[in-house]
Amino acid sequence: MKTRNSRISPSEITPREIFMNRRKFMVGAAAAGVGLAAAGSVLGAFGPEKKVMAANTLQTVPSQWNGKGLQETSFYDITHYNNFYEFGTSKSDPSKYAWKLKTEPWTVEVDGLVHKKKTFDMDALMKLSPLEDRVYRFRCVEAWAMVIPWVGYSLSKLIDAVQPLSSARYVEFVSVDRPSQEPGIMNVSIPWPYREGLRMDEAMHPLTLLTVGLYGQVLPNQDGAPVRIVVPWKYGFKSPKSIVKIRFVKNQPQTTWSLIAPSEYGFYSNVNPNVDRVQWSQKTQRVIGAPIWKQLEPTLMFNGYGDQVASLYKGMNLSRYY
Ligand SMILES: Nc1nc2c(c(=O)[nH]1)N[C@H]1C(S)=C(S)[C@@H](COP(=O)(O)O)O[C@H]1N2
Ligand SMILES: [Mo]
């Protein structure tokens, strides 16, 4: 079975053992450069600007973002327990079928209320910013959780590059819609393509990650190759995979899950232990892959990122805007 993007030749993939050892070594070292091994290896997969970019990755990863003290979920679990309905509704479907998606060539079209509309190919996206290693807690609304070492850069870098107009208040994301390569699209009746959205200040927040890799490798298809969004203080469905469009708009965009079940999946969907959903209590979460005595843990407000993001929602009633 194919779990990684076929475009990388085996020699370009850092063997997991070596990467893990290097990683252990680096966790002990200073925070500066923590992202180096990971970012370097992902860059290798994206072609000629490798050298330039590798040099640029020598930068400090802010200590609150490098996931110190968090036990990372295994690569196996991160790539075999997925939600990606384009490939089916079962957690194991994406690992079985996502290899069908052709992720090269790939473009992301950025349009709407911006000065510089532009269609980026992956090379152009990789030129916008050096990559960083960011270990984030991940929380699905279905009450399971993981800790995932992503590779990417702040979405704000892309937003700055296209210069939104002052009238742009929201950002809409659209995932790829290719029935011939995504068997779930024919079998799962939700209105395709998958759509998500963020308020402008949420999209601009430095924690919001334009994500191109995990565990130092290009994103496996089932995790949203070649590029997805990750918003660590929101439920997992707020992180659209395999995106092909980013649109800047004036009004709050329609999002797939709020369209299907508005009472369950609000537009904001901040991780919040105090707001239960119809089907799932949000007070606790099950940590995938953890030893049994550590599997159940309390859900943290804003998934533990309150210090960084609570100010975005000052004065908002988060039970109403859930
Ligand atoms: N395009 C697309 N993006 C998606 C989904 C999806 O079905 N299609 N599922 C979402 C949900 S519900 C979750 S929990 C996360 C899962 O991400 P992971 O499989 O990489 O852990 O992806 C989100 N992004
Ligand atoms: Mo989810």
Coordinates of C-alpha atoms and ligand atoms in Angstrom, one line a residue:
M1 CA 0.0 0.0 0.0
K2 CA 1.1 3.4 -0.8
T3 CA 1.1 5.9 2.1
R4 CA 3.3 8.6 0.6
N5 CA 3.3 10.7 -2.3
S6 CA 4.8 8.9 -5.3
R7 CA 6.7 11.9 -6.5
I8 CA 9.5 11.5 -3.9
S9 CA 12.2 9.1 -4.8
P10 CA 13.2 6.7 -1.9
S11 CA 16.5 8.4 -1.5
E12 CA 14.9 11.7 -0.8
I13 CA 12.8 10.4 2.1
T14 CA 14.6 10.6 5.4
P15 CA 14.1 7.1 6.8
R16 CA 11.8 7.4 9.7
E17 CA 14.2 5.9 12.2
I18 CA 17.0 8.3 11.3
F19 CA 14.6 11.2 11.4
M20 CA 13.2 10.2 14.8
N21 CA 16.7 9.9 16.2
R22 CA 17.7 13.2 14.8
R23 CA 14.5 14.6 16.2
K24 CA 15.2 13.3 19.7
F25 CA 18.6 14.8 19.5
M26 CA 17.2 18.2 18.5
V27 CA 14.5 18.3 21.1
G28 CA 17.4 18.2 23.6
A29 CA 19.1 21.0 21.7
A30 CA 18.0 24.6 21.6
A31 CA 14.7 25.5 20.1
A32 CA 16.5 27.2 17.2
G33 CA 16.7 24.9 14.2
V34 CA 14.2 22.3 15.5
G35 CA 12.5 22.5 12.1
L36 CA 15.7 21.9 10.1
A37 CA 15.6 18.2 9.4
A38 CA 11.9 18.1 8.8
A39 CA 11.7 21.2 6.6
G40 CA 14.8 20.2 4.7
S41 CA 13.5 16.8 3.7
V42 CA 10.1 18.2 2.6
L43 CA 11.8 20.8 0.5
G44 CA 13.8 18.1 -1.3
A45 CA 10.5 16.9 -2.7
F46 CA 9.6 20.2 -4.1
G47 CA 12.5 20.7 -6.5
P48 CA 15.1 23.2 -7.5
E49 CA 14.8 25.9 -4.9
K50 CA 15.9 23.3 -2.3
K51 CA 19.2 24.9 -1.5
V52 CA 18.0 28.4 -1.1
M53 CA 15.2 27.3 1.1
A54 CA 17.2 24.9 3.2
A55 CA 19.4 27.8 4.2
N56 CA 16.4 29.9 5.2
T57 CA 15.1 27.3 7.6
L58 CA 17.8 28.2 10.1
Q59 CA 15.4 30.2 12.2
T60 CA 14.0 30.0 15.6
V61 CA 10.7 28.2 16.0
P62 CA 8.8 30.0 18.8
S63 CA 9.0 27.7 21.9
Q64 CA 5.3 27.6 22.4
W65 CA 4.8 26.1 19.0
N66 CA 7.4 23.4 19.0
G67 CA 5.2 21.1 21.0
K68 CA 7.7 20.6 23.9
G69 CA 6.4 17.9 26.3
L70 CA 3.7 16.6 23.9
Q71 CA 3.9 13.0 23.0
E72 CA 3.6 12.8 19.2
T73 CA 1.1 10.3 17.7
S74 CA 2.8 7.7 15.6
F75 CA 3.2 8.2 11.8
Y76 CA 1.1 5.0 11.4
D77 CA -1.9 6.3 13.4
I78 CA -1.7 9.7 11.7
T79 CA -1.9 8.1 8.3
H80 CA -4.4 5.3 9.1
Y81 CA -7.0 7.0 11.2
N82 CA -8.3 9.8 9.0
N83 CA -11.3 11.8 8.0
F84 CA -11.3 12.5 4.3
Y85 CA -14.7 11.9 3.0
E86 CA -13.6 12.3 -0.6
F87 CA -12.2 8.7 -0.1
G88 CA -15.1 7.3 2.0
T89 CA -16.5 7.8 5.5
S90 CA -14.6 5.1 7.3
K91 CA -11.4 6.1 9.2
S92 CA -9.4 3.5 7.2
D93 CA -10.8 4.5 3.7
P94 CA -8.3 7.4 3.1
S95 CA -5.3 5.1 3.8
K96 CA -6.7 2.6 1.3
Y97 CA -7.8 4.9 -1.5
A98 CA -6.1 8.3 -1.3
W99 CA -3.1 7.1 -3.3
K100 CA -5.5 7.5 -6.3
L101 CA -5.3 11.2 -6.1
K102 CA -2.8 12.7 -8.5
T103 CA -1.1 15.6 -6.6
E104 CA 1.3 16.6 -9.4
P105 CA 0.9 19.0 -11.1
W106 CA -1.0 21.0 -8.5
T107 CA -2.2 24.6 -8.4
V108 CA -3.9 26.8 -5.8
E109 CA -5.9 29.6 -7.3
V110 CA -6.1 32.7 -5.1
D111 CA -8.8 35.1 -6.0
G112 CA -11.7 37.3 -4.7
L113 CA -11.0 40.5 -2.9
V114 CA -7.3 40.8 -3.3
H115 CA -5.0 43.2 -5.2
K116 CA -2.8 40.3 -6.6
K117 CA -4.9 37.4 -7.8
K118 CA -2.6 34.6 -8.6
T119 CA -2.5 30.9 -9.3
F120 CA 0.4 29.3 -7.4
D121 CA 1.9 26.0 -8.4
M122 CA 3.7 24.1 -5.6
D123 CA 7.1 25.7 -6.5
A124 CA 5.6 29.2 -6.2
L125 CA 4.0 28.3 -2.8
M126 CA 7.3 26.9 -1.5
K127 CA 9.0 30.2 -2.4
L128 CA 6.8 32.3 -0.3
S129 CA 8.3 31.3 3.0
P130 CA 10.8 29.0 4.7
L131 CA 9.2 25.9 6.2
E132 CA 8.9 25.3 9.9
D133 CA 8.3 22.3 12.1
R134 CA 5.2 22.7 14.2
V135 CA 3.9 20.1 16.7
Y136 CA 0.3 20.8 17.2
R137 CA -2.5 19.2 19.2
F138 CA -5.2 18.0 16.9
R139 CA -8.8 17.5 18.0
C140 CA -11.6 16.1 16.0
V141 CA -15.2 17.0 17.0
E142 CA -15.8 13.3 17.3
A143 CA -13.9 13.4 20.6
W144 CA -10.6 11.8 19.5
A145 CA -7.3 13.6 19.5
M146 CA -3.7 13.3 18.2
V147 CA -0.5 15.3 18.4
I148 CA 0.9 15.9 14.9
P149 CA 4.3 17.2 13.8
W150 CA 3.3 19.2 10.8
V151 CA 5.6 21.0 8.4
G152 CA 4.5 24.3 6.8
Y153 CA 4.4 28.0 7.3
S154 CA 2.0 30.6 8.6
L155 CA -0.9 31.1 6.1
S156 CA -0.4 34.8 6.8
K157 CA 2.7 34.7 4.5
L158 CA 0.5 33.8 1.5
I159 CA -2.2 36.3 2.5
D160 CA 0.4 39.0 2.7
A161 CA 1.7 38.1 -0.7
V162 CA -1.7 38.6 -2.4
Q163 CA -2.6 41.8 -0.6
P164 CA -6.2 41.5 0.4
L165 CA -8.5 44.5 0.0
S166 CA -9.8 46.1 3.2
S167 CA -13.3 44.8 2.3
A168 CA -12.1 41.1 2.6
R169 CA -13.4 39.9 5.9
Y170 CA -13.4 36.1 5.4
V171 CA -11.3 33.5 3.6
E172 CA -12.9 30.5 1.9
F173 CA -11.0 27.3 1.1
V174 CA -12.1 24.8 -1.6
S175 CA -10.8 21.2 -1.7
V176 CA -10.2 19.3 -4.9
D177 CA -13.2 17.7 -6.5
R178 CA -12.1 14.9 -8.8
P179 CA -14.6 12.0 -8.8
S180 CA -12.3 9.9 -11.1
Q181 CA -9.6 9.9 -8.4
E182 CA -11.7 10.3 -5.3
P183 CA -14.1 7.4 -5.0
G184 CA -15.9 8.9 -1.9
I185 CA -17.2 11.7 -4.0
M186 CA -19.5 9.3 -5.8
N187 CA -20.5 7.3 -2.7
V188 CA -20.9 10.0 0.0
S189 CA -23.7 12.3 -0.5
I190 CA -22.5 15.7 0.7
P191 CA -22.4 18.8 -1.5
W192 CA -19.0 18.6 -3.1
P193 CA -16.5 20.2 -3.3
Y194 CA -15.5 20.3 0.4
R195 CA -15.5 23.9 1.6
E196 CA -14.2 25.6 4.7
G197 CA -13.8 29.2 5.9
L198 CA -12.1 31.4 8.4
R199 CA -12.5 34.9 9.6
M200 CA -9.7 37.1 8.3
D201 CA -8.0 37.6 11.7
E202 CA -8.1 33.8 12.3
A203 CA -6.6 33.2 8.9
M204 CA -3.9 35.7 9.6
H205 CA -3.0 34.3 13.1
P206 CA 0.5 33.0 13.1
L207 CA -0.6 29.6 14.4
T208 CA -2.7 29.0 11.3
L209 CA -0.6 26.8 9.2
L210 CA -0.4 26.3 5.4
T211 CA 0.7 22.7 5.7
V212 CA 2.8 20.7 3.2
G213 CA 4.3 17.9 5.3
L214 CA 4.3 15.8 8.4
Y215 CA 7.1 14.0 10.2
G216 CA 9.5 15.7 7.8
Q217 CA 8.0 14.3 4.7
V218 CA 5.6 15.7 2.1
L219 CA 2.1 15.2 3.2
P220 CA 0.8 11.6 2.6
N221 CA -2.3 11.9 0.4
Q222 CA -4.6 10.8 3.1
D223 CA -3.5 13.8 5.2
G224 CA -4.3 16.3 2.5
A225 CA -1.5 16.3 0.0
P226 CA -0.1 18.4 -1.4
V227 CA -1.3 21.3 0.7
R228 CA -3.9 21.7 3.5
I229 CA -4.7 24.2 6.2
V230 CA -4.3 23.4 9.9
V231 CA -5.9 25.5 12.6
P232 CA -4.9 24.0 15.9
W233 CA -7.4 25.7 18.2
K234 CA -10.4 24.5 16.1
Y235 CA -12.0 21.1 15.5
G236 CA -10.4 19.0 12.8
F237 CA -13.0 19.7 10.1
K238 CA -11.9 23.3 10.0
S239 CA -8.7 22.1 8.3
P240 CA -9.5 21.5 4.6
K241 CA -7.3 19.1 2.7
S242 CA -5.9 19.1 -0.8
I243 CA -7.0 22.6 -1.4
V244 CA -7.2 24.1 -4.9
K245 CA -8.8 27.5 -4.2
I246 CA -8.5 30.2 -1.6
R247 CA -11.0 33.0 -2.0
F248 CA -11.2 36.3 -0.1
V249 CA -14.8 37.4 0.5
K250 CA -16.9 40.0 2.2
N251 CA -19.5 37.7 3.8
Q252 CA -19.1 34.6 5.9
P253 CA -18.8 31.7 3.5
Q254 CA -20.9 28.6 3.4
T255 CA -18.9 25.6 4.8
T256 CA -19.6 22.0 4.0
W257 CA -20.4 20.8 7.5
S258 CA -22.4 23.8 8.7
L259 CA -24.4 23.4 5.5
I260 CA -25.2 19.7 6.3
A261 CA -25.7 20.0 10.1
P262 CA -25.7 23.6 11.2
S263 CA -26.5 22.7 14.9
E264 CA -23.5 20.4 15.1
Y265 CA -20.9 22.2 13.1
G266 CA -20.9 25.9 13.6
F267 CA -18.8 28.3 11.5
Y268 CA -16.3 29.0 14.4
S269 CA -16.0 25.5 15.9
N270 CA -13.4 26.4 18.4
V271 CA -12.4 23.5 20.6
N272 CA -14.5 24.2 23.7
P273 CA -15.1 21.7 26.5
N274 CA -18.1 23.7 27.6
V275 CA -20.1 23.4 24.4
D276 CA -21.4 19.9 23.8
R277 CA -22.5 18.6 20.4
V278 CA -25.5 16.6 19.7
Q279 CA -23.6 13.4 19.3
W280 CA -20.4 14.0 21.3
S281 CA -19.6 15.5 24.7
Q282 CA -16.6 17.8 24.3
K283 CA -15.4 17.5 27.9
T284 CA -13.0 14.7 27.3
Q285 CA -11.1 13.2 24.4
R286 CA -9.6 9.9 23.5
V287 CA -5.9 10.1 22.5
I288 CA -5.3 7.9 19.5
G289 CA -2.5 5.4 20.1
A290 CA -1.9 6.3 23.7
P291 CA -1.5 3.6 26.4
I292 CA -4.9 2.7 27.8
W293 CA -4.5 4.5 31.1
K294 CA -3.7 7.7 29.2
Q295 CA -6.3 7.5 26.5
L296 CA -8.9 9.7 28.1
E297 CA -7.9 13.3 28.8
P298 CA -9.8 16.5 29.4
T299 CA -10.5 18.7 26.4
L300 CA -8.7 22.0 26.8
M301 CA -10.3 25.3 26.0
F302 CA -9.1 26.4 22.5
N303 CA -7.3 23.0 22.5
G304 CA -4.7 24.5 24.8
Y305 CA -3.9 27.5 22.6
G306 CA -6.0 30.0 24.7
D307 CA -3.0 32.2 25.5
Q308 CA -2.4 32.8 21.8
V309 CA -5.9 33.0 20.5
A310 CA -8.5 33.8 23.2
S311 CA -8.2 37.5 22.3
L312 CA -9.6 36.9 18.9
Y313 CA -13.0 36.1 20.5
K314 CA -13.1 38.7 23.2
G315 CA -16.7 39.7 23.8
M316 CA -18.1 36.9 21.7
N317 CA -20.6 34.5 23.2
L318 CA -18.9 31.2 22.3
S319 CA -22.0 29.1 23.1
R320 CA -23.9 31.1 20.5
Y321 CA -21.0 31.3 18.0
Y322 CA -19.9 27.7 18.4
Ligands
LIG1 N1 -11.3 18.0 1.9 C1 -11.5 17.5 3.1 N2 -10.9 18.0 4.2 C2 -11.1 17.6 5.4 C3 -12.0 16.5 5.6 C4 -12.7 16.0 4.5 O1 -13.5 15.1 4.6 N3 -12.4 16.5 3.3 N4 -12.3 16.1 6.9 C5 -11.9 17.0 8.0 C6 -12.0 16.4 9.3 S1 -13.6 16.1 10.0 C7 -10.9 16.1 10.1 S2 -11.1 15.5 11.7 C8 -9.6 16.3 9.5 C9 -8.7 15.1 9.7 O2 -7.4 15.3 9.3 P1 -6.4 14.1 9.4 O3 -7.0 12.9 8.7 O4 -5.1 14.5 8.6 O5 -6.1 13.8 10.8 O6 -9.6 16.7 8.2 C10 -10.6 17.7 7.8 N5 -10.4 18.1 6.5
MO2 MO -13.3 15.8 12.3

